[in-house]
Amino acid sequence: MIILRVLAAAFGLLALNATVSAQTKDTLVAALAAEATVIDPTRSSAGVDGYFYSQMFEQLVRYGPDLKPVNWLAESWSVEGTADKPIIDVHIRSGVKFHNGDPLTSEDFQFAYDRLRDPKISPWSNLQASVEQFEVIDDHHFKLHFKSPDASYIINSLQLWAIPKKYFEKVGEAGFDKAPVGTGPWKFVSRTVKEELRLEAFADYWNKNARPTVKNLILKVIPEDLTRLAAFKSGAVDWIDAVPLSAVAEIKKMPGVKTFTAPTGNNLFIDFTAYKPDSPFSKLKVRLALAHAVDVDAIIKNVLFGQGERYTEVWRGSTGYDSELKPYTYDPREAKQLLAEAGYPNGFDTACYNLITPREPNIKEMGEAVFAYLGAVGIRCKVQQLEYSAWINVARRATRSEIDGILMTMWGHGLPGDPAEPWAGMVHSYVPGKGFGSASSTNDAKVDAMIDELKLTMNPEKRVELIKQIARYKHENVLGGVTTYRPVNTFAWHDNVEFRPWPFPGSWRQFQEVGFAK
């Protein structure tokens, strides 16, 4: 079986080489480890989706390479109205075109807003719930009227993705899925699921200062680390993400190769079903035992080859970061004592759900290491290995079966990052149809009230203090899981490629500025 897999990988690489050898200097080939579930930003529910749709679609505001916000499709914007009922006033750029030639107007953003707030279409309809009116002033000017303050709207780059109303209404949902149209630097050409996305540089792209200089881009999906690395070494691909952690040092020393290493915007944690009264994890001492049972620093060093940054509730640089908040110490003796005090002197058996699709480097191996540490103190895992789509369904409360156990999971906090939206989804109690607790295994009225207040708090200083309060309470009560680390990812490209990494959207995979050296 192993020989067959090796042969299959070899033949796949030969086929890839055959394909790429026919390419010229007008085509750049990149290999990504993970595949999108959808490429329509309105229906997206997975961070990986952004690696793909962010090449074609754009928002009003984004973050630049220096991690500072940049007005993008919004030429300018401001917050008006009252403290209780704010208004976001937006002026969009004139002269911006969609890939089919239609001009971008305020009506396109209104159409995008209507789709985003429809729970039948968008998994994140709750994020539009505070908006009571979308007012079109003219083709390049609109206002968002809020019925209550909503800090997350500003934090999330004003949330709206530009979607072409006329084109969408002409081709319908199915037609848009087959041939999506945005305003971004890359136009859709074709997609073969689990294989590749082909794109063409948009000649009429509005941003003349930050755009690709190569004609074509092929995003290959190569989840197998060794195959992806071999494709890069052989020259079959020009650029790769998620350089295998065991090969980072080698790749950085390789002649003719450039690399970029940075933390992702993804915060990883160990979650458990604390909301179920009959679950062992409903007991604080069991949750504390788990927190003391795992040597996260050793996992980062030995499983992740040092390519991870430890965090406690809020990552450094994110809003509300508290340097005085320290992670739980690795103390297996204390873990066993806590389990005994909780009524489990002999430990207990539990289901443990692990992601095996390489959403982040060595994610499968990291989960397995956690389970081994837990077993050593008496929390014995019945491991279930899950591919990405199955793992997402376990994480979501709306699609989750009534399981009990441990889930190795994550939630993107962004770059530089803000925990408000993630905490609303992963810590706040589950409220069906409202978005709160969409992936939560927690049920705590006090933390719910603080997160509700945080959503309404737009004053920056008050937000920082409230986030620190929530982080301390969350940490002391081990709510929303045990925080572990933020992955550090390495990207590599051959030195005949010019590539400037942009952090978001796409978590450094945005091909905003890329081309071949002249």
Coordinates of C-alpha atoms in Angstrom, one line a residue, residues 7-485:
L7 CA 4.1 5.6 -7.0
A8 CA 0.8 7.6 -7.2
A9 CA 2.6 10.6 -5.8
A10 CA 5.4 10.2 -8.3
F11 CA 3.1 9.9 -11.3
G12 CA 1.2 12.9 -10.0
L13 CA 4.4 14.9 -9.9
L14 CA 5.3 13.8 -13.4
A15 CA 1.9 14.9 -14.6
L16 CA 2.3 18.2 -12.9
N17 CA 5.8 18.6 -14.4
A18 CA 4.4 17.8 -17.8
T19 CA 1.7 20.4 -17.3
V20 CA 4.0 23.1 -16.0
S21 CA 6.7 22.5 -18.6
A22 CA 4.4 23.8 -21.2
Q23 CA 3.9 27.1 -19.2
T24 CA 5.9 30.1 -20.2
K25 CA 7.0 33.2 -18.2
D26 CA 3.5 34.5 -18.4
T27 CA 2.2 31.9 -15.9
L28 CA 3.0 31.5 -12.2
V29 CA 2.2 28.2 -10.5
A30 CA 1.6 28.1 -6.8
A31 CA 0.9 25.1 -4.6
L32 CA -1.3 25.3 -1.6
A33 CA -1.8 22.6 1.1
A34 CA -5.5 23.1 1.6
E35 CA -8.6 23.3 -0.6
A36 CA -11.5 25.8 -0.4
T37 CA -15.0 24.6 0.4
V38 CA -16.5 27.4 -1.7
I39 CA -15.2 30.4 -3.6
D40 CA -18.2 32.7 -3.0
P41 CA -17.3 35.0 0.0
T42 CA -20.9 35.3 0.9
R43 CA -21.3 31.6 1.6
S44 CA -17.8 31.0 3.0
S45 CA -17.5 29.4 6.4
A46 CA -13.9 28.2 6.4
G47 CA -10.7 30.3 6.7
V48 CA -9.2 28.3 3.8
D49 CA -11.9 29.6 1.5
G50 CA -10.3 33.0 1.7
Y51 CA -7.0 31.8 0.2
F52 CA -8.9 31.4 -3.0
Y53 CA -11.8 33.9 -3.2
S54 CA -9.6 36.7 -1.9
Q55 CA -7.7 36.6 -5.3
M56 CA -11.0 37.6 -7.0
F57 CA -13.1 39.6 -4.5
E58 CA -12.4 42.7 -2.4
Q59 CA -13.7 44.5 0.6
L60 CA -14.1 48.1 1.6
V61 CA -11.1 48.1 3.9
R62 CA -8.2 45.6 4.3
Y63 CA -4.8 45.3 6.1
G64 CA -1.6 46.1 4.3
P65 CA 1.8 44.4 4.6
D66 CA 2.6 46.5 7.6
L67 CA -0.6 45.2 9.4
K68 CA -2.2 48.6 9.3
P69 CA -5.7 49.1 7.9
V70 CA -5.9 50.5 4.3
N71 CA -8.9 52.1 2.7
W72 CA -9.5 49.8 -0.3
L73 CA -12.7 49.9 -2.3
A74 CA -13.8 52.6 0.2
E75 CA -12.1 55.8 -0.8
S76 CA -13.2 57.2 2.6
W77 CA -15.5 56.3 5.5
S78 CA -16.5 57.7 8.9
V79 CA -18.7 56.9 11.9
E80 CA -21.5 59.4 12.4
G81 CA -24.9 59.4 14.1
T82 CA -25.2 58.9 17.9
A83 CA -23.5 56.6 20.4
D84 CA -26.7 54.5 20.6
K85 CA -27.4 54.5 16.9
P86 CA -24.3 55.0 14.9
I87 CA -24.1 55.4 11.1
I88 CA -21.2 54.3 9.0
D89 CA -20.9 56.7 6.0
V90 CA -19.0 55.2 3.0
H91 CA -17.7 56.8 -0.2
I92 CA -16.5 54.1 -2.6
R93 CA -13.9 54.7 -5.4
S94 CA -15.1 55.7 -8.8
G95 CA -13.7 53.9 -11.8
V96 CA -13.7 50.5 -10.2
K97 CA -14.9 47.7 -12.6
F98 CA -16.0 44.2 -12.1
H99 CA -14.3 41.5 -14.2
N100 CA -17.2 41.5 -16.7
G101 CA -16.8 45.3 -17.2
D102 CA -19.7 46.5 -15.1
P103 CA -18.9 49.5 -12.9
L104 CA -18.9 49.1 -9.1
T105 CA -21.7 51.1 -7.5
S106 CA -23.4 51.4 -4.1
E107 CA -26.2 49.1 -5.3
D108 CA -23.7 46.3 -5.6
F109 CA -22.8 46.7 -2.0
Q110 CA -26.5 46.8 -1.1
F111 CA -26.9 43.6 -3.0
A112 CA -23.9 42.1 -1.1
Y113 CA -25.4 43.2 2.2
D114 CA -28.8 41.6 1.4
R115 CA -27.1 38.3 0.6
L116 CA -24.9 38.4 3.7
R117 CA -27.8 39.0 6.0
D118 CA -29.9 36.1 4.6
P119 CA -29.4 33.1 6.8
K120 CA -30.4 30.8 3.9
I121 CA -27.3 32.0 2.1
S122 CA -24.7 33.2 4.6
P123 CA -23.4 31.3 7.6
W124 CA -22.6 34.8 9.1
S125 CA -26.0 36.5 8.7
N126 CA -25.8 37.4 12.4
L127 CA -22.9 39.8 11.6
Q128 CA -25.4 42.0 9.7
A129 CA -28.1 41.9 12.5
S130 CA -27.2 45.3 14.0
V131 CA -27.8 47.1 10.6
E132 CA -31.4 48.3 10.3
Q133 CA -31.1 50.2 7.0
F134 CA -28.8 50.3 4.0
E135 CA -29.2 53.7 2.5
V136 CA -28.0 54.4 -1.1
I137 CA -27.1 58.1 -1.5
D138 CA -25.7 57.9 -5.0
D139 CA -23.7 55.5 -7.2
H140 CA -20.6 56.0 -5.0
H141 CA -22.0 56.9 -1.6
F142 CA -24.0 54.9 0.9
K143 CA -24.8 54.8 4.6
L144 CA -25.2 51.9 7.0
H145 CA -27.7 52.8 9.8
F146 CA -27.3 50.7 13.0
K147 CA -30.0 50.1 15.5
S148 CA -27.3 49.5 18.1
P149 CA -23.5 49.9 18.3
D150 CA -21.5 47.1 16.6
A151 CA -17.8 47.2 17.1
S152 CA -17.2 44.1 15.1
Y153 CA -18.4 45.8 11.9
I154 CA -15.4 48.1 12.0
I155 CA -13.0 45.4 13.2
N156 CA -13.9 43.2 10.3
S157 CA -13.0 45.6 7.5
L158 CA -16.6 46.9 7.2
Q159 CA -17.5 43.3 6.4
L160 CA -19.0 43.7 2.9
W161 CA -17.5 42.0 -0.2
A162 CA -18.2 43.6 -3.6
I163 CA -20.6 41.4 -5.5
P164 CA -21.9 42.4 -9.0
K165 CA -25.7 42.7 -8.7
K166 CA -26.5 42.8 -12.4
Y167 CA -24.3 39.9 -13.3
F168 CA -25.5 37.8 -10.4
E169 CA -29.1 38.4 -11.3
K170 CA -28.4 37.5 -14.9
V171 CA -26.6 34.1 -14.2
G172 CA -28.1 33.1 -10.9
E173 CA -26.5 31.3 -8.0
A174 CA -25.4 28.3 -10.1
G175 CA -24.0 30.5 -12.8
F176 CA -22.1 32.6 -10.2
D177 CA -20.6 29.5 -8.6
K178 CA -19.4 28.3 -12.0
A179 CA -18.0 31.7 -13.1
P180 CA -17.6 34.1 -10.2
V181 CA -17.0 37.7 -10.9
G182 CA -15.4 40.3 -8.5
T183 CA -13.2 43.4 -8.7
G184 CA -10.0 41.8 -7.5
P185 CA -6.6 41.6 -9.3
W186 CA -7.4 38.1 -10.7
K187 CA -10.2 37.0 -13.0
F188 CA -11.7 33.5 -12.8
V189 CA -10.8 31.1 -15.6
S190 CA -11.6 27.6 -14.4
R191 CA -11.7 25.4 -11.3
T192 CA -11.2 21.7 -10.9
V193 CA -12.1 20.8 -7.3
K194 CA -9.3 19.3 -5.3
E195 CA -6.9 20.0 -8.1
E196 CA -6.5 23.7 -9.2
L197 CA -7.9 27.1 -9.6
R198 CA -6.9 29.0 -12.8
L199 CA -6.9 32.8 -12.9
E200 CA -6.0 35.6 -15.3
A201 CA -4.7 39.0 -14.3
F202 CA -7.5 41.6 -14.7
A203 CA -6.3 44.2 -17.2
D204 CA -8.7 46.9 -16.0
Y205 CA -7.9 46.4 -12.3
W206 CA -8.3 49.7 -10.5
N207 CA -5.1 49.7 -8.3
K208 CA -2.3 50.5 -10.6
N209 CA 0.3 50.6 -7.8
A210 CA -0.4 47.2 -6.2
R211 CA -1.2 44.6 -8.9
P212 CA 0.3 41.4 -10.5
T213 CA 2.8 41.8 -13.3
V214 CA 2.3 38.2 -14.5
K215 CA -0.6 37.2 -16.8
N216 CA -1.7 33.9 -15.4
L217 CA -1.9 32.3 -12.0
I218 CA -2.5 28.6 -11.3
L219 CA -3.3 27.6 -7.7
K220 CA -2.6 23.9 -7.3
V221 CA -4.0 22.0 -4.4
I222 CA -1.3 19.6 -3.1
P223 CA -2.1 18.5 0.5
E224 CA 0.7 15.9 0.7
D225 CA 3.7 17.6 2.2
L226 CA 6.4 15.6 0.5
T227 CA 4.6 15.9 -2.9
R228 CA 4.2 19.6 -2.5
L229 CA 7.9 20.0 -1.5
A230 CA 9.1 17.8 -4.3
A231 CA 7.1 19.9 -6.8
F232 CA 8.8 23.0 -5.6
K233 CA 12.3 21.5 -5.6
S234 CA 11.9 20.2 -9.1
G235 CA 10.6 23.6 -10.4
A236 CA 7.2 22.2 -11.2
V237 CA 5.7 25.0 -9.1
D238 CA 7.1 28.5 -8.5
W239 CA 5.7 29.1 -5.0
I240 CA 4.4 27.0 -2.1
D241 CA 2.7 27.7 1.2
A242 CA 3.0 25.6 4.4
V243 CA 6.6 24.5 3.8
P244 CA 6.8 21.2 5.8
L245 CA 8.1 22.1 9.2
S246 CA 10.8 19.5 9.1
A247 CA 12.1 21.1 5.9
V248 CA 12.0 24.8 6.8
A249 CA 15.7 25.0 7.8
E250 CA 16.7 23.2 4.6
I251 CA 14.5 25.4 2.3
K252 CA 15.8 28.6 3.9
K253 CA 19.4 27.5 3.0
M254 CA 18.6 26.4 -0.5
P255 CA 20.3 28.5 -3.2
G256 CA 17.9 30.4 -5.5
V257 CA 15.0 30.3 -3.0
K258 CA 13.4 33.1 -1.1
T259 CA 11.2 32.6 2.0
F260 CA 8.8 34.5 4.3
T261 CA 7.9 33.3 7.8
A262 CA 5.2 34.8 9.9
P263 CA 2.5 33.9 12.4
T264 CA -0.9 33.2 10.8
G265 CA -4.0 34.9 12.0
N266 CA -5.3 31.6 13.4
N267 CA -5.6 30.8 17.1
L268 CA -5.6 27.1 18.0
F269 CA -7.1 25.6 21.1
I270 CA -8.3 22.4 22.7
D271 CA -12.1 22.5 23.1
F272 CA -14.5 20.2 25.1
T273 CA -18.2 19.9 25.7
A274 CA -18.4 22.0 28.9
Y275 CA -22.0 22.9 28.1
K276 CA -23.4 19.4 28.7
P277 CA -24.3 18.9 32.4
D278 CA -23.5 15.2 32.3
S279 CA -20.1 15.7 30.7
P280 CA -16.9 15.4 32.7
F281 CA -15.8 18.7 31.1
S282 CA -18.7 20.6 32.8
K283 CA -16.6 20.4 36.0
L284 CA -14.0 23.1 36.4
K285 CA -11.5 20.8 38.0
V286 CA -11.6 18.5 35.0
R287 CA -11.0 21.5 32.7
L288 CA -8.1 22.6 34.9
A289 CA -6.7 19.1 34.8
L290 CA -6.7 19.1 31.0
A291 CA -5.0 22.5 31.0
H292 CA -2.2 21.2 33.2
A293 CA -1.9 17.8 31.4
V294 CA -0.5 19.1 28.1
D295 CA 3.0 20.3 27.6
V296 CA 2.3 22.8 24.8
D297 CA 5.9 24.2 24.8
A298 CA 7.3 20.7 24.1
I299 CA 4.8 20.1 21.3
I300 CA 5.8 23.4 19.7
K301 CA 9.5 22.5 20.0
N302 CA 9.4 18.8 19.0
V303 CA 6.2 18.4 16.8
L304 CA 6.1 21.8 15.2
F305 CA 9.9 22.3 15.0
G306 CA 9.6 25.5 16.9
Q307 CA 7.2 26.9 14.3
G308 CA 4.4 28.1 16.7
E309 CA 3.9 31.0 19.1
R310 CA 2.3 30.3 22.5
Y311 CA -0.6 32.5 23.4
T312 CA -2.9 32.9 26.4
E313 CA -6.4 33.9 25.4
V314 CA -5.2 36.9 23.3
W315 CA -2.2 36.8 21.0
R316 CA 0.5 39.5 21.4
G317 CA -0.3 42.5 19.2
S318 CA -4.0 41.8 19.2
T319 CA -6.5 44.1 20.8
G320 CA -6.6 43.6 24.6
Y321 CA -3.4 41.6 24.8
D322 CA -2.3 41.2 28.5
S323 CA 1.3 40.3 29.0
E324 CA 0.6 39.4 32.6
L325 CA -1.7 36.6 31.7
K326 CA 0.4 33.4 31.6
P327 CA -0.5 29.9 30.3
Y328 CA -1.1 27.0 32.7
T329 CA 2.1 25.2 33.6
Y330 CA 2.6 21.6 32.5
D331 CA 2.1 19.6 35.7
P332 CA 0.8 16.0 35.2
R333 CA 0.8 15.4 39.0
E334 CA -1.5 18.3 39.5
A335 CA -3.7 17.2 36.6
K336 CA -4.1 13.7 38.2
Q337 CA -4.9 15.3 41.6
L338 CA -7.5 17.5 40.0
L339 CA -9.2 14.6 38.3
A340 CA -9.3 12.7 41.5
E341 CA -10.9 15.7 43.3
A342 CA -13.4 15.9 40.5
G343 CA -14.5 12.3 41.1
Y344 CA -12.3 10.6 38.5
P345 CA -9.4 9.0 40.4
N346 CA -9.0 6.4 37.6
G347 CA -9.6 8.9 34.8
F348 CA -12.2 8.4 32.1
D349 CA -12.6 7.5 28.4
T350 CA -13.7 10.2 26.0
A351 CA -14.1 10.8 22.2
C352 CA -11.3 13.0 20.8
Y353 CA -11.8 14.6 17.4
N354 CA -8.7 15.4 15.3
L355 CA -8.3 17.3 12.1
I356 CA -6.0 15.5 9.6
T357 CA -6.3 17.9 6.6
P358 CA -3.3 20.2 6.7
R359 CA -5.3 23.4 7.5
E360 CA -2.1 24.3 9.4
P361 CA 1.3 22.6 9.3
N362 CA 1.5 19.4 11.3
I363 CA -2.0 19.8 12.6
K364 CA -2.7 16.1 12.7
E365 CA 0.5 15.3 14.5
M366 CA -0.1 18.1 17.0
G367 CA -3.5 16.7 17.9
E368 CA -2.1 13.3 18.4
A369 CA 0.6 14.6 20.7
V370 CA -2.1 16.3 22.8
F371 CA -4.1 13.1 23.1
A372 CA -0.9 11.2 24.2
Y373 CA -0.4 13.7 27.0
L374 CA -4.0 13.5 28.1
G375 CA -3.8 9.7 28.2
A376 CA -0.8 9.9 30.5
V377 CA -2.9 11.5 33.2
G378 CA -6.0 9.4 32.7
I379 CA -8.0 11.2 30.1
R380 CA -8.1 8.3 27.6
C381 CA -8.9 9.3 24.0
K382 CA -11.0 7.3 21.6
V383 CA -9.5 9.1 18.6
Q384 CA -11.6 10.0 15.5
Q385 CA -9.5 11.4 12.6
L386 CA -11.5 13.8 10.5
E387 CA -11.1 15.3 7.0
Y388 CA -11.8 19.1 6.8
S389 CA -15.5 19.0 5.8
A390 CA -16.4 16.4 8.5
W391 CA -14.3 18.3 11.1
I392 CA -16.2 21.6 10.3
N393 CA -19.5 19.8 10.8
V394 CA -18.4 18.6 14.2
A395 CA -17.3 22.1 15.2
R396 CA -20.5 23.8 14.2
R397 CA -23.3 23.6 16.7
A398 CA -26.0 23.8 14.0
T399 CA -24.6 20.6 12.3
R400 CA -23.0 18.9 15.3
S401 CA -24.5 15.6 16.5
E402 CA -24.9 15.3 20.2
I403 CA -21.3 14.4 20.9
D404 CA -19.3 14.6 24.1
G405 CA -15.6 14.9 24.1
I406 CA -12.6 16.8 23.0
L407 CA -12.1 18.7 19.7
M408 CA -8.8 20.0 18.4
T409 CA -10.0 23.2 16.8
M410 CA -9.2 26.8 15.9
W411 CA -10.7 30.2 15.1
G412 CA -9.1 32.9 13.1
H413 CA -8.5 36.1 15.1
G414 CA -7.0 38.0 12.2
L415 CA -3.8 40.0 11.8
P416 CA -3.0 41.9 13.9
G417 CA -6.1 40.5 15.5
D418 CA -9.2 41.1 17.7
P419 CA -11.0 38.4 19.8
A420 CA -14.5 40.0 19.8
E421 CA -16.0 38.0 16.9
P422 CA -14.2 34.7 17.7
W423 CA -15.3 34.9 21.3
A424 CA -18.9 35.5 20.2
G425 CA -18.8 32.3 18.2
M426 CA -16.6 30.0 20.3
V427 CA -17.1 31.1 23.9
H428 CA -20.6 32.7 24.0
S429 CA -23.4 30.2 24.7
Y430 CA -25.1 28.8 21.6
V431 CA -28.2 30.8 20.5
P432 CA -29.8 29.1 17.5
G433 CA -30.2 31.4 14.5
K434 CA -28.5 34.3 16.1
G435 CA -24.9 33.5 15.4
F436 CA -23.8 33.5 19.0
G437 CA -22.0 30.3 20.0
S438 CA -22.0 29.0 16.4
A439 CA -19.0 26.8 17.4
S440 CA -19.2 27.0 21.1
S441 CA -19.0 24.2 23.7
T442 CA -19.5 26.6 26.6
N443 CA -22.5 27.8 28.6
D444 CA -21.7 30.5 31.1
A445 CA -24.1 33.5 31.7
K446 CA -21.4 35.8 33.1
V447 CA -19.1 35.5 30.1
D448 CA -22.1 35.8 27.8
A449 CA -23.0 39.1 29.3
M450 CA -19.4 40.4 29.0
I451 CA -19.2 39.3 25.3
D452 CA -22.6 41.0 24.6
E453 CA -21.2 44.2 26.1
L454 CA -18.0 43.9 24.1
K455 CA -20.1 43.8 20.9
L456 CA -21.7 47.1 21.8
T457 CA -18.5 48.8 22.9
M458 CA -16.9 51.0 20.2
N459 CA -14.7 53.1 22.4
P460 CA -11.1 51.7 21.9
E461 CA -10.0 52.2 25.5
K462 CA -13.1 50.6 27.0
R463 CA -12.8 47.7 24.5
V464 CA -9.2 47.0 25.6
E465 CA -10.2 46.9 29.3
L466 CA -13.2 44.7 28.7
I467 CA -11.3 42.3 26.5
K468 CA -8.7 41.9 29.4
Q469 CA -11.6 41.3 31.8
I470 CA -13.1 38.6 29.6
A471 CA -9.7 37.0 29.0
R472 CA -9.0 36.7 32.8
Y473 CA -12.4 35.3 33.5
K474 CA -12.2 32.9 30.6
H475 CA -8.7 31.8 31.6
E476 CA -9.5 31.3 35.3
N477 CA -12.6 29.2 34.5
V478 CA -11.1 27.4 31.4
L479 CA -14.0 28.5 29.2
G480 CA -13.9 28.2 25.4
G481 CA -11.2 25.6 25.6
V482 CA -7.5 25.7 26.5
T483 CA -5.5 28.1 24.3
T484 CA -2.4 26.6 22.8
Y485 CA -0.5 28.4 20.0

